[in-house]
């Protein structure tokens, strides 16, 4: 559904789309079209505590489905050119996600929340309908233009059919087991996610009757008994004619779902081959038809709730639960659209499913997650360009160090500098895996400790740990057996590591261990030195190529000591309550995050700029949510980059207008957890990375670790990363107050957000002009005119930072030389071939550098003076005494009016590092020099008025002469203090 910018009606917190697009306006996409679980309350009437706790405002299982809907849009309605096979891959991901969604959630929802179950069922049908329509009408016809096709058996010629018959006899027939359904054959165990065929057969009698002769005394001595499946026999009789029978055939999972036919781009589904050769399984019986179907079961394991005695082996308990997983209740039945209702009814009854649990597929393939192999076909024009990893500059000379025997080089680098690697920019093989190779093969290494959560199939990490143990290194590994849907793989790794000589633990009783930690102890010159790694993602060589994560390597004594203590908790008996630097859940992490948020609230109330940025995968923790609402109400700017579910609702009048929630989805899956707190009072912003989201399960039921990042250079790396995400209009979705998301280009989204907030603040009954009037262009509209009086106003504020010119020989009688003004570069400036500090870059027209004053949008509840001080600190890294208001400028910008207030700022302090130092350059110029560099007229006008305020032409000063004189005096006294 494509829509465009609209305003919120003043009486409801519901966002509604207009009926038409403005000419030349980029369309937006809203997802889902309607809230899956709408809230009937007016959110403005709720307190922060009520908002945070209300299950009507936030219903987690509905929020998860909305995430899958956003993923779907990457395949069905990409806003950027997305190659065909990549679109197909996104459709496959949706199917895989829905499989897990049903397995984890739908059984409980169906039993406890009937209205929600019905709404989710309807939403899933809409998702699958869009998915199937896109596949059938867009993807497959477009792939045919590249001669890539999914064939039907009818498309094959005689030679190809003969080849497929031979393939059936050689590769499929030995693996097939036909299962009939009658009183002597019980209903089979249908495995979750497996593909089956329901076969209708016609014949009066499948086996010849056995004629018994009582004359020979062959009567059975056993009394006649009812067949064990009498009720099943009656059920079949109710739905099938007497001469019809049903059989089931499981499509072998060991065989590829698609078979190539003559061409590596021509594929035939394996079930088509089986269907056309069913007569080999059912000889001398007429096969009427066969229909594919698929079952999903409630395979979620509640391992956290298992009570263990001291003598029980948790590994065996997990193995026993894995064995019973396929016998759990069915939650979904997917059938082909051609399957007759009588077969569907029979299946549904035997699986004990209700009609809402049956999903008819209109696509040519049931179970699109099996189509991943098609999405990986090597057609470069239909795939993303190959990803090229970058070698970290500090590792450039180390790339082949391990192979050449220099195993200590990695430790030398970490000893001198903290290292922060970013995946998939940097290769997992050249970073984390190199570190483990060094640890496994270096003769000085004495001990390795590591947590394994999801490390993938055939993991090189496990192989290196086993190698280290065989070399005599003391290797201790915590293998988390409760990792959802990876339990069987982790059971295998636990046994492999034990057999190799590693000490293996399975976690801490009652908790799931989710921390991403490595500890290496190495002997150096007779002294033991520790090296630790704190990561945001799993130690998985495969997912590191497609997940965005950070990995911090450090030898800082306090962090390494904390990691050592934490491993003692994991593997032994320890009830440690305090850590030096690490935030550890469930010990101190939530409380520390609440303290950090509260500090920003206190700073905002004291007049300091306050800001919080959080990137994580989900936010559900109630107290964190409540505190974020309180921060917004205090004037703290809160940016939440949340890929998945989020309890926080932005844009609620009087509560969360300072909160922005962004979900970014694209080629790579955002997986990092990064936290930023401005801490402006102390002038030392704080950054953290680690394994924990702000979800209840992470902060209460899991063992997690989050580490501060204290190196200033690495902090700049994280700052640039966060700002890139916040400005990503290509992959970013903005959350609306009702929990839905909207997507479009950055300018359109900016207008949308500003329009929503302005409409609520002003409570305008009519936000737009009547459609009968001709649109007014920006050139025609003037501030205060009738064309703009009904438009929402977006207020901005900034400042003109000045100080006395400290250069020697400066003329004191010329204002233009006596004072300096600080200019910053706009974020859109290009620096290729230009250094802003190079005088040639300031010569004027030939420069690609645009010089401006620090300015930006006011936050909700913030006045112009506070906003000007905050923007000066964030964009230019300066603070001081704010003088008078010297300029007000209004400009029509599409559907809003932008009003900018500029104040005179007497600079007293200049920071060497500031919020946007990674995005902008700054430089002091004399007033005369600045007049030749500034190109925007309203900024030139502000500069002229600043000169007047500093005393150049007192007669024309727009405000009190006393105030202006004291302003100039303040600047001079500031210079004397320096």
Tab-separated table of N, CA and C in Angstrom, residues 701-831:
chain	number	residue	atom	x	y	z
A	701	UNK	N	16.252	-12.611	32.384
A	701	UNK	CA	16.295	-14.073	32.292
A	701	UNK	C	17.525	-14.585	31.556
A	702	UNK	N	18.438	-13.721	31.192
A	702	UNK	CA	19.634	-14.151	30.470
A	702	UNK	C	20.880	-13.578	31.134
A	703	UNK	N	21.988	-14.282	30.917
A	703	UNK	CA	23.290	-13.764	31.335
A	703	UNK	C	23.880	-13.013	30.149
A	704	UNK	N	23.999	-11.714	30.295
A	704	UNK	CA	24.450	-10.826	29.221
A	704	UNK	C	25.609	-9.978	29.712
A	705	UNK	N	26.390	-9.466	28.768
A	705	UNK	CA	27.508	-8.586	29.114
A	705	UNK	C	27.569	-7.428	28.127
A	706	UNK	N	27.672	-6.225	28.660
A	706	UNK	CA	27.824	-5.000	27.873
A	706	UNK	C	29.041	-4.261	28.401
A	707	UNK	N	29.906	-3.818	27.488
A	707	UNK	CA	31.166	-3.187	27.883
A	707	UNK	C	31.208	-1.727	27.445
A	708	UNK	N	31.794	-0.847	28.258
A	708	UNK	CA	32.023	0.518	27.782
A	708	UNK	C	33.107	0.530	26.716
A	709	UNK	N	33.001	1.473	25.797
A	709	UNK	CA	34.044	1.724	24.796
A	709	UNK	C	34.643	3.077	25.159
A	710	UNK	N	35.868	3.069	25.644
A	710	UNK	CA	36.455	4.271	26.228
A	710	UNK	C	37.475	4.940	25.331
A	711	UNK	N	37.979	4.247	24.337
A	711	UNK	CA	38.932	4.840	23.407
A	711	UNK	C	38.232	5.903	22.558
A	712	UNK	N	38.766	7.123	22.533
A	712	UNK	CA	38.117	8.235	21.845
A	712	UNK	C	37.975	7.978	20.345
A	713	UNK	N	38.983	7.360	19.754
A	713	UNK	CA	38.913	7.072	18.327
A	713	UNK	C	37.801	6.066	18.042
A	714	UNK	N	37.681	5.063	18.865
A	714	UNK	CA	36.626	4.068	18.671
A	714	UNK	C	35.253	4.667	18.941
A	715	UNK	N	35.170	5.619	19.868
A	715	UNK	CA	33.905	6.305	20.105
A	715	UNK	C	33.458	7.067	18.857
A	716	UNK	N	34.404	7.694	18.165
A	716	UNK	CA	34.050	8.386	16.922
A	716	UNK	C	33.517	7.389	15.885
A	717	UNK	N	34.119	6.205	15.842
A	717	UNK	CA	33.634	5.177	14.923
A	717	UNK	C	32.184	4.829	15.227
A	718	UNK	N	31.868	4.651	16.500
A	718	UNK	CA	30.496	4.327	16.875
A	718	UNK	C	29.552	5.486	16.598
A	719	UNK	N	30.018	6.708	16.820
A	719	UNK	CA	29.169	7.879	16.557
A	719	UNK	C	28.823	7.976	15.079
A	720	UNK	N	29.820	7.790	14.232
A	720	UNK	CA	29.548	7.829	12.788
A	720	UNK	C	28.586	6.714	12.397
A	721	UNK	N	28.758	5.549	13.000
A	721	UNK	CA	27.874	4.421	12.710
A	721	UNK	C	26.430	4.762	13.070
A	722	UNK	N	26.217	5.296	14.258
A	722	UNK	CA	24.865	5.615	14.696
A	722	UNK	C	24.231	6.685	13.823
A	723	UNK	N	24.998	7.684	13.453
A	723	UNK	CA	24.438	8.755	12.629
A	723	UNK	C	24.148	8.290	11.206
A	724	UNK	N	24.955	7.355	10.705
A	724	UNK	CA	24.632	6.789	9.385
A	724	UNK	C	23.289	6.072	9.434
A	725	UNK	N	23.047	5.342	10.495
A	725	UNK	CA	21.774	4.633	10.610
A	725	UNK	C	20.610	5.611	10.724
A	726	UNK	N	20.783	6.656	11.523
A	726	UNK	CA	19.694	7.609	11.725
A	726	UNK	C	19.372	8.402	10.464
A	727	UNK	N	20.319	8.505	9.563
A	727	UNK	CA	20.085	9.253	8.322
A	727	UNK	C	19.822	8.337	7.131
A	728	UNK	N	19.623	7.052	7.380
A	728	UNK	CA	19.416	6.096	6.287
A	728	UNK	C	17.957	6.138	5.835
A	729	UNK	N	17.686	6.926	4.807
A	729	UNK	CA	16.331	7.025	4.282
A	729	UNK	C	16.016	5.924	3.290
A	730	UNK	N	17.032	5.174	2.868
A	730	UNK	CA	16.810	4.098	1.897
A	730	UNK	C	16.250	2.859	2.587
A	731	UNK	N	16.864	2.464	3.694
A	731	UNK	CA	16.467	1.239	4.384
A	731	UNK	C	15.678	1.484	5.662
A	732	UNK	N	15.479	2.741	6.029
A	732	UNK	CA	14.866	3.063	7.312
A	732	UNK	C	13.349	3.144	7.266
A	733	UNK	N	12.718	2.594	8.291
A	733	UNK	CA	11.277	2.723	8.530
A	733	UNK	C	11.087	3.550	9.795
A	734	UNK	N	10.180	4.523	9.764
A	734	UNK	CA	9.874	5.346	10.938
A	734	UNK	C	8.606	4.822	11.598
A	735	UNK	N	8.665	4.627	12.912
A	735	UNK	CA	7.462	4.199	13.625
A	735	UNK	C	6.505	5.368	13.807
A	736	UNK	N	5.222	5.090	13.629
A	736	UNK	CA	4.161	6.049	13.888
A	736	UNK	C	3.606	5.824	15.296
A	737	UNK	N	2.847	6.777	15.819
A	737	UNK	CA	2.354	6.631	17.198
A	737	UNK	C	1.486	5.401	17.430
A	738	UNK	N	0.861	4.864	16.381
A	738	UNK	CA	0.018	3.682	16.578
A	738	UNK	C	0.788	2.383	16.424
A	739	UNK	N	2.120	2.462	16.288
A	739	UNK	CA	2.948	1.263	16.224
A	739	UNK	C	3.247	0.777	14.834
A	740	UNK	N	2.590	1.332	13.809
A	740	UNK	CA	2.914	0.961	12.437
A	740	UNK	C	4.151	1.730	11.986
A	741	UNK	N	4.642	1.372	10.811
A	741	UNK	CA	5.860	1.993	10.297
A	741	UNK	C	5.610	2.580	8.919
A	742	UNK	N	6.358	3.624	8.606
A	742	UNK	CA	6.251	4.270	7.302
A	742	UNK	C	7.645	4.404	6.717
A	743	UNK	N	7.729	4.307	5.403
A	743	UNK	CA	9.029	4.305	4.725
A	743	UNK	C	8.979	5.232	3.523
A	744	UNK	N	10.078	5.949	3.269
A	744	UNK	CA	10.212	6.821	2.112
A	744	UNK	C	11.529	7.530	2.164
A	745	UNK	N	11.734	8.551	1.285
A	745	UNK	CA	13.005	9.261	1.312
A	745	UNK	C	13.056	10.163	2.533
A	746	UNK	N	14.271	10.579	2.878
A	746	UNK	CA	14.481	11.281	4.146
A	746	UNK	C	13.700	12.584	4.220
A	747	UNK	N	13.608	13.317	3.100
A	747	UNK	CA	12.905	14.589	3.127
A	747	UNK	C	11.418	14.373	3.374
A	748	UNK	N	10.858	13.366	2.677
A	748	UNK	CA	9.439	13.077	2.873
A	748	UNK	C	9.163	12.624	4.292
A	749	UNK	N	10.051	11.776	4.832
A	749	UNK	CA	9.861	11.308	6.200
A	749	UNK	C	9.996	12.458	7.194
A	750	UNK	N	10.929	13.356	6.916
A	750	UNK	CA	11.076	14.509	7.782
A	750	UNK	C	9.822	15.358	7.805
A	751	UNK	N	9.242	15.575	6.624
A	751	UNK	CA	7.993	16.319	6.565
A	751	UNK	C	6.887	15.594	7.312
A	752	UNK	N	6.843	14.286	7.147
A	752	UNK	CA	5.812	13.507	7.825
A	752	UNK	C	5.915	13.675	9.335
A	753	UNK	N	7.134	13.469	9.863
A	753	UNK	CA	7.303	13.540	11.319
A	753	UNK	C	7.027	14.954	11.833
A	754	UNK	N	7.577	15.952	11.136
A	754	UNK	CA	7.358	17.324	11.577
A	754	UNK	C	5.881	17.696	11.489
A	755	UNK	N	5.225	17.213	10.437
A	755	UNK	CA	3.819	17.550	10.261
A	755	UNK	C	2.965	16.919	11.355
A	756	UNK	N	3.262	15.669	11.695
A	756	UNK	CA	2.497	14.998	12.746
A	756	UNK	C	2.664	15.742	14.073
A	757	UNK	N	3.918	16.056	14.410
A	757	UNK	CA	4.167	16.698	15.697
A	757	UNK	C	3.578	18.100	15.734
A	758	UNK	N	3.706	18.829	14.623
A	758	UNK	CA	3.186	20.193	14.596
A	758	UNK	C	1.664	20.193	14.683
A	759	UNK	N	1.037	19.243	13.988
A	759	UNK	CA	-0.420	19.189	14.011
A	759	UNK	C	-0.936	18.916	15.416
A	760	UNK	N	-0.242	18.094	16.147
A	760	UNK	CA	-0.680	17.787	17.509
A	760	UNK	C	-0.446	18.968	18.443
A	761	UNK	N	0.697	19.625	18.272
A	761	UNK	CA	0.978	20.759	19.148
A	761	UNK	C	-0.026	21.867	18.930
A	762	UNK	N	-0.309	22.136	17.694
A	762	UNK	CA	-1.201	23.245	17.363
A	762	UNK	C	-2.668	22.838	17.463
A	763	UNK	N	-2.949	21.510	17.452
A	763	UNK	CA	-4.324	21.007	17.506
A	763	UNK	C	-5.179	21.657	16.424
A	764	UNK	N	-4.652	21.665	15.202
A	764	UNK	CA	-5.368	22.306	14.096
A	764	UNK	C	-6.492	21.401	13.605
A	765	UNK	N	-7.624	22.006	13.360
A	765	UNK	CA	-8.743	21.228	12.850
A	765	UNK	C	-8.550	20.886	11.383
A	766	UNK	N	-7.945	21.792	10.650
A	766	UNK	CA	-7.682	21.560	9.232
A	766	UNK	C	-6.213	21.843	8.985
A	767	UNK	N	-5.472	20.828	8.582
A	767	UNK	CA	-4.035	20.986	8.377
A	767	UNK	C	-3.691	21.376	6.948
A	768	UNK	N	-4.533	21.016	6.016
A	768	UNK	CA	-4.241	21.283	4.610
A	768	UNK	C	-5.308	22.195	4.019
A	769	UNK	N	-4.958	22.903	2.966
A	769	UNK	CA	-5.908	23.752	2.250
A	769	UNK	C	-6.914	22.870	1.529
A	770	UNK	N	-8.083	23.360	1.240
A	770	UNK	CA	-9.049	22.561	0.475
A	770	UNK	C	-8.486	22.178	-0.877
A	771	UNK	N	-8.867	21.002	-1.325
A	771	UNK	CA	-8.311	20.485	-2.578
A	771	UNK	C	-8.696	21.310	-3.784
A	772	UNK	N	-9.771	22.147	-3.644
A	772	UNK	CA	-10.226	22.917	-4.806
A	772	UNK	C	-9.301	24.075	-5.119
A	773	UNK	N	-8.469	24.505	-4.171
A	773	UNK	CA	-7.574	25.625	-4.401
A	773	UNK	C	-6.305	25.162	-5.084
A	774	UNK	N	-5.781	26.008	-5.928
A	774	UNK	CA	-4.536	25.682	-6.625
A	774	UNK	C	-3.392	25.670	-5.631
A	775	UNK	N	-2.443	24.754	-5.788
A	775	UNK	CA	-1.302	24.710	-4.877
A	775	UNK	C	-0.446	25.954	-4.994
A	776	UNK	N	0.135	26.356	-3.871
A	776	UNK	CA	0.991	27.543	-3.831
A	776	UNK	C	2.437	27.104	-3.851
A	777	UNK	N	3.254	27.698	-4.674
A	777	UNK	CA	4.667	27.345	-4.737
A	777	UNK	C	5.411	28.042	-3.624
A	778	UNK	N	6.617	27.576	-3.360
A	778	UNK	CA	7.431	28.162	-2.296
A	778	UNK	C	7.757	29.613	-2.592
A	779	UNK	N	7.898	29.940	-3.887
A	779	UNK	CA	8.233	31.308	-4.251
A	779	UNK	C	7.056	32.255	-4.016
A	780	UNK	N	5.839	31.720	-4.153
A	780	UNK	CA	4.654	32.570	-3.990
A	780	UNK	C	4.310	32.819	-2.539
A	781	UNK	N	4.668	31.884	-1.651
A	781	UNK	CA	4.275	31.982	-0.249
A	781	UNK	C	5.218	32.906	0.498
A	782	UNK	N	4.668	33.784	1.306
A	782	UNK	CA	5.472	34.658	2.147
A	782	UNK	C	5.046	34.459	3.589
A	783	UNK	N	5.963	34.657	4.524
A	783	UNK	CA	5.623	34.461	5.933
A	783	UNK	C	4.443	35.315	6.341
A	784	UNK	N	3.478	34.662	6.999
A	784	UNK	CA	2.316	35.381	7.470
A	784	UNK	C	1.237	35.547	6.434
A	785	UNK	N	1.448	35.106	5.199
A	785	UNK	CA	0.439	35.258	4.163
A	785	UNK	C	-0.665	34.240	4.363
A	786	UNK	N	-1.778	34.424	3.646
A	786	UNK	CA	-2.901	33.504	3.775
A	786	UNK	C	-2.551	32.122	3.283
A	787	UNK	N	-1.564	32.031	2.405
A	787	UNK	CA	-1.183	30.727	1.883
A	787	UNK	C	-0.483	29.866	2.919
A	788	UNK	N	0.091	30.489	3.933
A	788	UNK	CA	0.865	29.720	4.916
A	788	UNK	C	0.251	29.717	6.306
A	789	UNK	N	-0.816	30.502	6.516
A	789	UNK	CA	-1.296	30.640	7.888
A	789	UNK	C	-1.900	29.348	8.439
A	790	UNK	N	-2.331	28.446	7.561
A	790	UNK	CA	-2.905	27.187	8.034
A	790	UNK	C	-1.913	26.039	8.012
A	791	UNK	N	-0.677	26.303	7.607
A	791	UNK	CA	0.298	25.222	7.545
A	791	UNK	C	0.986	25.030	8.892
A	792	UNK	N	1.352	23.804	9.221
A	792	UNK	CA	2.091	23.581	10.474
A	792	UNK	C	3.460	24.243	10.416
A	793	UNK	N	3.905	24.715	11.578
A	793	UNK	CA	5.177	25.426	11.669
A	793	UNK	C	6.214	24.508	12.319
A	794	UNK	N	7.345	24.378	11.655
A	794	UNK	CA	8.476	23.647	12.207
A	794	UNK	C	9.476	24.675	12.708
A	795	UNK	N	9.750	24.660	13.995
A	795	UNK	CA	10.629	25.675	14.586
A	795	UNK	C	12.043	25.143	14.708
A	796	UNK	N	12.978	25.962	14.283
A	796	UNK	CA	14.395	25.644	14.407
A	796	UNK	C	15.095	26.790	15.126
A	797	UNK	N	16.278	26.483	15.641
A	797	UNK	CA	17.059	27.504	16.341
A	797	UNK	C	18.536	27.238	16.116
A	798	UNK	N	19.307	28.302	16.151
A	798	UNK	CA	20.748	28.195	15.994
A	798	UNK	C	21.418	29.424	16.553
A	799	UNK	N	22.695	29.547	16.292
A	799	UNK	CA	23.420	30.674	16.851
A	799	UNK	C	24.546	31.106	15.913
A	800	UNK	N	25.008	32.325	16.146
A	800	UNK	CA	26.185	32.863	15.467
A	800	UNK	C	27.287	32.927	16.521
A	801	UNK	N	28.206	31.935	16.552
A	801	UNK	CA	29.230	31.908	17.613
A	801	UNK	C	30.347	32.916	17.313
A	802	UNK	N	30.664	33.763	18.275
A	802	UNK	CA	31.683	34.789	18.073
A	802	UNK	C	32.657	34.809	19.238
A	803	UNK	N	33.851	35.357	18.982
A	803	UNK	CA	34.861	35.598	20.011
A	803	UNK	C	35.762	36.703	19.509
A	804	UNK	N	36.566	37.273	20.424
A	804	UNK	CA	37.540	38.276	20.018
A	804	UNK	C	38.639	37.632	19.184
A	805	UNK	N	39.075	38.343	18.168
A	805	UNK	CA	40.165	37.854	17.325
A	805	UNK	C	41.468	37.917	18.119
A	806	UNK	N	42.110	36.752	18.297
A	806	UNK	CA	43.325	36.678	19.116
A	806	UNK	C	44.592	36.742	18.285
A	807	UNK	N	44.442	36.981	16.992
A	807	UNK	CA	45.635	37.078	16.163
A	807	UNK	C	46.371	38.389	16.457
A	808	UNK	N	47.668	38.328	16.439
A	808	UNK	CA	48.469	39.534	16.698
A	808	UNK	C	48.327	40.519	15.549
A	809	UNK	N	48.386	41.790	15.902
A	809	UNK	CA	48.348	42.836	14.883
A	809	UNK	C	46.953	43.133	14.387
A	810	UNK	N	45.931	42.604	15.057
A	810	UNK	CA	44.565	42.845	14.600
A	810	UNK	C	44.151	44.263	14.955
A	811	UNK	N	43.511	44.931	14.003
A	811	UNK	CA	43.008	46.289	14.248
A	811	UNK	C	41.825	46.208	15.193
A	812	UNK	N	41.879	46.981	16.273
A	812	UNK	CA	40.824	46.919	17.291
A	812	UNK	C	39.659	47.830	16.955
A	813	UNK	N	39.832	48.740	15.970
A	813	UNK	CA	38.767	49.681	15.666
A	813	UNK	C	37.855	49.200	14.542
A	814	UNK	N	38.156	48.051	13.962
A	814	UNK	CA	37.368	47.537	12.846
A	814	UNK	C	36.637	46.275	13.323
A	815	UNK	N	35.297	46.369	13.427
A	815	UNK	CA	34.508	45.233	13.918
A	815	UNK	C	34.735	43.996	13.053
A	816	UNK	N	34.848	44.221	11.741
A	816	UNK	CA	34.999	43.097	10.830
A	816	UNK	C	36.268	42.311	11.049
A	817	UNK	N	37.297	42.922	11.645
A	817	UNK	CA	38.547	42.232	11.941
A	817	UNK	C	38.708	41.928	13.427
A	818	UNK	N	38.015	42.715	14.246
A	818	UNK	CA	38.186	42.601	15.687
A	818	UNK	C	37.588	41.291	16.227
A	819	UNK	N	36.494	40.838	15.608
A	819	UNK	CA	35.808	39.635	16.063
A	819	UNK	C	35.939	38.510	15.042
A	820	UNK	N	35.911	37.291	15.575
A	820	UNK	CA	35.879	36.110	14.724
A	820	UNK	C	34.534	35.403	14.896
A	821	UNK	N	34.090	34.730	13.864
A	821	UNK	CA	32.864	33.955	13.893
A	821	UNK	C	33.205	32.515	13.505
A	822	UNK	N	32.574	31.551	14.157
A	822	UNK	CA	32.825	30.133	13.889
A	822	UNK	C	31.818	29.627	12.858
A	823	UNK	N	32.337	29.106	11.780
A	823	UNK	CA	31.498	28.485	10.751
A	823	UNK	C	31.752	26.982	10.745
A	824	UNK	N	30.723	26.235	10.411
A	824	UNK	CA	30.846	24.784	10.260
A	824	UNK	C	30.419	24.394	8.862
A	825	UNK	N	30.887	23.259	8.411
A	825	UNK	CA	30.489	22.771	7.093
A	825	UNK	C	29.153	22.049	7.201
A	826	UNK	N	28.352	22.170	6.164
A	826	UNK	CA	27.092	21.428	6.129
A	826	UNK	C	27.398	19.950	5.936
A	827	UNK	N	26.484	19.091	6.358
A	827	UNK	CA	26.709	17.648	6.226
A	827	UNK	C	26.673	17.208	4.775
A	828	UNK	N	26.136	18.057	3.885
A	828	UNK	CA	26.083	17.683	2.468
A	828	UNK	C	27.330	18.111	1.707
A	829	UNK	N	28.277	18.773	2.384
A	829	UNK	CA	29.479	19.228	1.705
A	829	UNK	C	30.336	18.053	1.267
A	830	UNK	N	30.959	18.195	0.106
A	830	UNK	CA	31.864	17.157	-0.391
A	830	UNK	C	33.289	17.551	-0.067
A	831	UNK	N	34.068	16.614	0.496
A	831	UNK	CA	35.443	16.903	0.882
A	831	UNK	C	36.448	16.280	-0.062
